[in-house]
C-alpha cells in the first residue's frame, strides 16, 4: 500500500501568517492516464471532512484562494497564505492513484 | 445540492453484523462511483471501499476484505455497507462519500457511528 506521510503533525500558527503542510508518498502518484490523484481535505472540529484541493492544485468551488496546492510525483504541499480563525482543524492528504486509496495521518492546525 | 445521509449505525457485539445505508440526492447517483470512509474515535481517516456505477467494480481495504460488502440500489439512490464478523477495530464513524471525480472523494455525508463492544 502507498504510505502517505504528512509533516508537521501539529502546526501552531499566528493569525494572518502563512502555513504549509507537506505530504510525501511512498511511491509516485502519477497514474497511467497522466494524472496525479492527490487530494487535500479539511476537517473542522465536530464536522465531516471537506475537500479543498484535487489533482494536486485544483481548488474546489467555494474554497478561499488563500488555499493552494502544489507538488509532483511523491512530494506535495498545501499552503495557506494567511491563516484565519476558521482554518483551525485537521488537514489530510489522500492519494487516489493506487488501490487501496490511502490518507496521511493528518495535520492539526491551531492558532497560537 | 448534493446530500448524503447515512443511517444504520449503532452498538453491535463483536462477531455480529450491521448494515449501513446512505440515501443520496442532488446528483445522478446511478452514474456515480461511491465510497465508504471511516474514522475511529480520535483517529485519522481510512478509506474502506468503493463501488462503480454498475456494481461491476468493487474495491476494499485489506482489513475488511471478506467481511464487508459494498452494494447499491440505483433505482432508489441508496448505497450500502454490509458489515459482518465485526471486531472492536471496526468501531468508527462511517462516512458515505461521492466519488464522481476519478481518484477523489468529492462530497461527504455527516457520518454514522458504529460501536463494536460487548
JSON list of C-alpha atoms in Angstrom, two decimals, chain B residues 10-115:
[
{"chain": "B", "resi": 10, "resn": "UNK", "atom": "CA", "xyz": [-25.27, 1.67, 16.46]},
{"chain": "B", "resi": 11, "resn": "UNK", "atom": "CA", "xyz": [-23.94, -0.76, 19.04]},
{"chain": "B", "resi": 12, "resn": "UNK", "atom": "CA", "xyz": [-23.07, -4.25, 17.83]},
{"chain": "B", "resi": 13, "resn": "UNK", "atom": "CA", "xyz": [-21.34, -7.10, 19.60]},
{"chain": "B", "resi": 14, "resn": "UNK", "atom": "CA", "xyz": [-18.02, -8.48, 18.39]},
{"chain": "B", "resi": 15, "resn": "UNK", "atom": "CA", "xyz": [-18.67, -11.07, 15.71]},
{"chain": "B", "resi": 16, "resn": "UNK", "atom": "CA", "xyz": [-22.02, -9.52, 14.85]},
{"chain": "B", "resi": 17, "resn": "UNK", "atom": "CA", "xyz": [-23.36, -7.88, 11.71]},
{"chain": "B", "resi": 18, "resn": "UNK", "atom": "CA", "xyz": [-24.69, -4.48, 10.76]},
{"chain": "B", "resi": 19, "resn": "UNK", "atom": "CA", "xyz": [-25.84, -2.88, 7.51]},
{"chain": "B", "resi": 20, "resn": "UNK", "atom": "CA", "xyz": [-25.22, 0.79, 6.88]},
{"chain": "B", "resi": 21, "resn": "UNK", "atom": "CA", "xyz": [-27.29, 2.73, 4.37]},
{"chain": "B", "resi": 22, "resn": "UNK", "atom": "CA", "xyz": [-26.74, 6.02, 2.61]},
{"chain": "B", "resi": 23, "resn": "UNK", "atom": "CA", "xyz": [-29.52, 7.96, 0.88]},
{"chain": "B", "resi": 24, "resn": "UNK", "atom": "CA", "xyz": [-28.16, 10.11, -1.90]},
{"chain": "B", "resi": 25, "resn": "UNK", "atom": "CA", "xyz": [-29.73, 13.09, -3.66]},
{"chain": "B", "resi": 26, "resn": "UNK", "atom": "CA", "xyz": [-28.79, 16.14, -5.67]},
{"chain": "B", "resi": 27, "resn": "UNK", "atom": "CA", "xyz": [-26.76, 14.31, -8.33]},
{"chain": "B", "resi": 28, "resn": "UNK", "atom": "CA", "xyz": [-27.10, 11.49, -10.83]},
{"chain": "B", "resi": 29, "resn": "UNK", "atom": "CA", "xyz": [-26.49, 8.64, -8.41]},
{"chain": "B", "resi": 30, "resn": "UNK", "atom": "CA", "xyz": [-26.79, 5.75, -10.93]},
{"chain": "B", "resi": 31, "resn": "UNK", "atom": "CA", "xyz": [-23.82, 7.16, -12.89]},
{"chain": "B", "resi": 32, "resn": "UNK", "atom": "CA", "xyz": [-21.55, 7.92, -9.94]},
{"chain": "B", "resi": 33, "resn": "UNK", "atom": "CA", "xyz": [-18.85, 5.97, -8.15]},
{"chain": "B", "resi": 34, "resn": "UNK", "atom": "CA", "xyz": [-19.42, 5.88, -4.39]},
{"chain": "B", "resi": 35, "resn": "UNK", "atom": "CA", "xyz": [-17.21, 5.29, -1.37]},
{"chain": "B", "resi": 36, "resn": "UNK", "atom": "CA", "xyz": [-17.24, 4.49, 2.32]},
{"chain": "B", "resi": 37, "resn": "UNK", "atom": "CA", "xyz": [-14.59, 6.10, 4.53]},
{"chain": "B", "resi": 38, "resn": "UNK", "atom": "CA", "xyz": [-14.28, 5.62, 8.29]},
{"chain": "B", "resi": 39, "resn": "UNK", "atom": "CA", "xyz": [-12.73, 7.43, 11.22]},
{"chain": "B", "resi": 40, "resn": "UNK", "atom": "CA", "xyz": [-12.06, 5.70, 14.52]},
{"chain": "B", "resi": 41, "resn": "UNK", "atom": "CA", "xyz": [-12.61, 7.89, 17.61]},
{"chain": "B", "resi": 42, "resn": "UNK", "atom": "CA", "xyz": [-9.84, 10.45, 17.84]},
{"chain": "B", "resi": 43, "resn": "UNK", "atom": "CA", "xyz": [-8.05, 8.96, 14.82]},
{"chain": "B", "resi": 44, "resn": "UNK", "atom": "CA", "xyz": [-7.50, 9.78, 11.19]},
{"chain": "B", "resi": 45, "resn": "UNK", "atom": "CA", "xyz": [-9.42, 8.91, 8.05]},
{"chain": "B", "resi": 46, "resn": "UNK", "atom": "CA", "xyz": [-9.34, 5.44, 6.49]},
{"chain": "B", "resi": 47, "resn": "UNK", "atom": "CA", "xyz": [-10.81, 4.64, 3.08]},
{"chain": "B", "resi": 48, "resn": "UNK", "atom": "CA", "xyz": [-12.89, 1.44, 3.32]},
{"chain": "B", "resi": 49, "resn": "UNK", "atom": "CA", "xyz": [-14.49, 0.61, -0.03]},
{"chain": "B", "resi": 50, "resn": "UNK", "atom": "CA", "xyz": [-15.51, 1.89, -3.46]},
{"chain": "B", "resi": 51, "resn": "UNK", "atom": "CA", "xyz": [-18.13, 0.78, -5.94]},
{"chain": "B", "resi": 52, "resn": "UNK", "atom": "CA", "xyz": [-18.61, 1.81, -9.55]},
{"chain": "B", "resi": 53, "resn": "UNK", "atom": "CA", "xyz": [-21.90, 2.76, -11.13]},
{"chain": "B", "resi": 54, "resn": "UNK", "atom": "CA", "xyz": [-22.99, -0.72, -12.28]},
{"chain": "B", "resi": 55, "resn": "UNK", "atom": "CA", "xyz": [-21.50, -2.68, -9.34]},
{"chain": "B", "resi": 56, "resn": "UNK", "atom": "CA", "xyz": [-19.02, -4.48, -11.61]},
{"chain": "B", "resi": 57, "resn": "UNK", "atom": "CA", "xyz": [-16.05, -2.90, -9.85]},
{"chain": "B", "resi": 58, "resn": "UNK", "atom": "CA", "xyz": [-15.64, -3.02, -6.09]},
{"chain": "B", "resi": 59, "resn": "UNK", "atom": "CA", "xyz": [-12.52, -2.29, -4.09]},
{"chain": "B", "resi": 60, "resn": "UNK", "atom": "CA", "xyz": [-11.81, -2.79, -0.39]},
{"chain": "B", "resi": 61, "resn": "UNK", "atom": "CA", "xyz": [-9.10, -2.02, 2.10]},
{"chain": "B", "resi": 62, "resn": "UNK", "atom": "CA", "xyz": [-7.41, -5.28, 3.13]},
{"chain": "B", "resi": 63, "resn": "UNK", "atom": "CA", "xyz": [-8.63, -5.12, 6.72]},
{"chain": "B", "resi": 64, "resn": "UNK", "atom": "CA", "xyz": [-12.29, -5.53, 5.66]},
{"chain": "B", "resi": 65, "resn": "UNK", "atom": "CA", "xyz": [-11.96, -7.86, 2.68]},
{"chain": "B", "resi": 66, "resn": "UNK", "atom": "CA", "xyz": [-14.13, -10.93, 3.12]},
{"chain": "B", "resi": 67, "resn": "UNK", "atom": "CA", "xyz": [-16.08, -9.32, 5.96]},
{"chain": "B", "resi": 68, "resn": "UNK", "atom": "CA", "xyz": [-17.62, -6.16, 4.48]},
{"chain": "B", "resi": 69, "resn": "UNK", "atom": "CA", "xyz": [-19.59, -5.83, 1.24]},
{"chain": "B", "resi": 70, "resn": "UNK", "atom": "CA", "xyz": [-20.42, -2.61, -0.59]},
{"chain": "B", "resi": 71, "resn": "UNK", "atom": "CA", "xyz": [-23.52, -2.53, -2.78]},
{"chain": "B", "resi": 72, "resn": "UNK", "atom": "CA", "xyz": [-26.02, -0.10, -4.23]},
{"chain": "B", "resi": 73, "resn": "UNK", "atom": "CA", "xyz": [-29.64, 0.29, -5.33]},
{"chain": "B", "resi": 74, "resn": "UNK", "atom": "CA", "xyz": [-29.61, 2.64, -8.29]},
{"chain": "B", "resi": 75, "resn": "UNK", "atom": "CA", "xyz": [-33.40, 2.66, -8.58]},
{"chain": "B", "resi": 76, "resn": "UNK", "atom": "CA", "xyz": [-33.69, 4.21, -5.13]},
{"chain": "B", "resi": 77, "resn": "UNK", "atom": "CA", "xyz": [-30.40, 6.13, -4.89]},
{"chain": "B", "resi": 78, "resn": "UNK", "atom": "CA", "xyz": [-29.13, 4.05, -1.99]},
{"chain": "B", "resi": 79, "resn": "UNK", "atom": "CA", "xyz": [-25.63, 2.90, -1.06]},
{"chain": "B", "resi": 80, "resn": "UNK", "atom": "CA", "xyz": [-25.00, 0.11, 1.44]},
{"chain": "B", "resi": 81, "resn": "UNK", "atom": "CA", "xyz": [-22.20, -1.34, 3.51]},
{"chain": "B", "resi": 82, "resn": "UNK", "atom": "CA", "xyz": [-22.87, -4.80, 4.90]},
{"chain": "B", "resi": 83, "resn": "UNK", "atom": "CA", "xyz": [-20.56, -5.37, 7.84]},
{"chain": "B", "resi": 84, "resn": "UNK", "atom": "CA", "xyz": [-20.08, -8.97, 9.03]},
{"chain": "B", "resi": 85, "resn": "UNK", "atom": "CA", "xyz": [-17.83, -10.52, 11.71]},
{"chain": "B", "resi": 86, "resn": "UNK", "atom": "CA", "xyz": [-17.14, -7.09, 13.15]},
{"chain": "B", "resi": 87, "resn": "UNK", "atom": "CA", "xyz": [-14.38, -6.52, 15.67]},
{"chain": "B", "resi": 88, "resn": "UNK", "atom": "CA", "xyz": [-13.58, -3.71, 18.12]},
{"chain": "B", "resi": 89, "resn": "UNK", "atom": "CA", "xyz": [-11.19, -2.32, 15.50]},
{"chain": "B", "resi": 90, "resn": "UNK", "atom": "CA", "xyz": [-14.21, -1.55, 13.30]},
{"chain": "B", "resi": 91, "resn": "UNK", "atom": "CA", "xyz": [-15.53, 1.00, 15.80]},
{"chain": "B", "resi": 92, "resn": "UNK", "atom": "CA", "xyz": [-15.67, 4.27, 13.89]},
{"chain": "B", "resi": 93, "resn": "UNK", "atom": "CA", "xyz": [-17.78, 6.94, 12.29]},
{"chain": "B", "resi": 94, "resn": "UNK", "atom": "CA", "xyz": [-18.57, 5.68, 8.80]},
{"chain": "B", "resi": 95, "resn": "UNK", "atom": "CA", "xyz": [-18.94, 8.29, 6.10]},
{"chain": "B", "resi": 96, "resn": "UNK", "atom": "CA", "xyz": [-20.72, 7.79, 2.82]},
{"chain": "B", "resi": 97, "resn": "UNK", "atom": "CA", "xyz": [-18.99, 9.71, 0.06]},
{"chain": "B", "resi": 98, "resn": "UNK", "atom": "CA", "xyz": [-19.49, 10.62, -3.58]},
{"chain": "B", "resi": 99, "resn": "UNK", "atom": "CA", "xyz": [-16.54, 9.87, -5.82]},
{"chain": "B", "resi": 100, "resn": "UNK", "atom": "CA", "xyz": [-17.62, 11.45, -9.08]},
{"chain": "B", "resi": 101, "resn": "UNK", "atom": "CA", "xyz": [-14.09, 12.61, -9.87]},
{"chain": "B", "resi": 102, "resn": "UNK", "atom": "CA", "xyz": [-11.53, 9.89, -10.62]},
{"chain": "B", "resi": 103, "resn": "UNK", "atom": "CA", "xyz": [-9.26, 9.19, -7.69]},
{"chain": "B", "resi": 104, "resn": "UNK", "atom": "CA", "xyz": [-11.12, 11.50, -5.37]},
{"chain": "B", "resi": 105, "resn": "UNK", "atom": "CA", "xyz": [-13.75, 11.86, -2.71]},
{"chain": "B", "resi": 106, "resn": "UNK", "atom": "CA", "xyz": [-15.89, 14.83, -3.73]},
{"chain": "B", "resi": 107, "resn": "UNK", "atom": "CA", "xyz": [-18.57, 15.07, -1.07]},
{"chain": "B", "resi": 108, "resn": "UNK", "atom": "CA", "xyz": [-19.17, 13.54, 2.36]},
{"chain": "B", "resi": 109, "resn": "UNK", "atom": "CA", "xyz": [-22.18, 12.67, 4.46]},
{"chain": "B", "resi": 110, "resn": "UNK", "atom": "CA", "xyz": [-22.47, 13.54, 8.14]},
{"chain": "B", "resi": 111, "resn": "UNK", "atom": "CA", "xyz": [-21.41, 10.04, 9.18]},
{"chain": "B", "resi": 112, "resn": "UNK", "atom": "CA", "xyz": [-22.95, 7.28, 11.28]},
{"chain": "B", "resi": 113, "resn": "UNK", "atom": "CA", "xyz": [-21.25, 5.88, 14.39]},
{"chain": "B", "resi": 114, "resn": "UNK", "atom": "CA", "xyz": [-20.67, 2.15, 14.68]},
{"chain": "B", "resi": 115, "resn": "UNK", "atom": "CA", "xyz": [-19.59, 0.92, 18.10]}
]
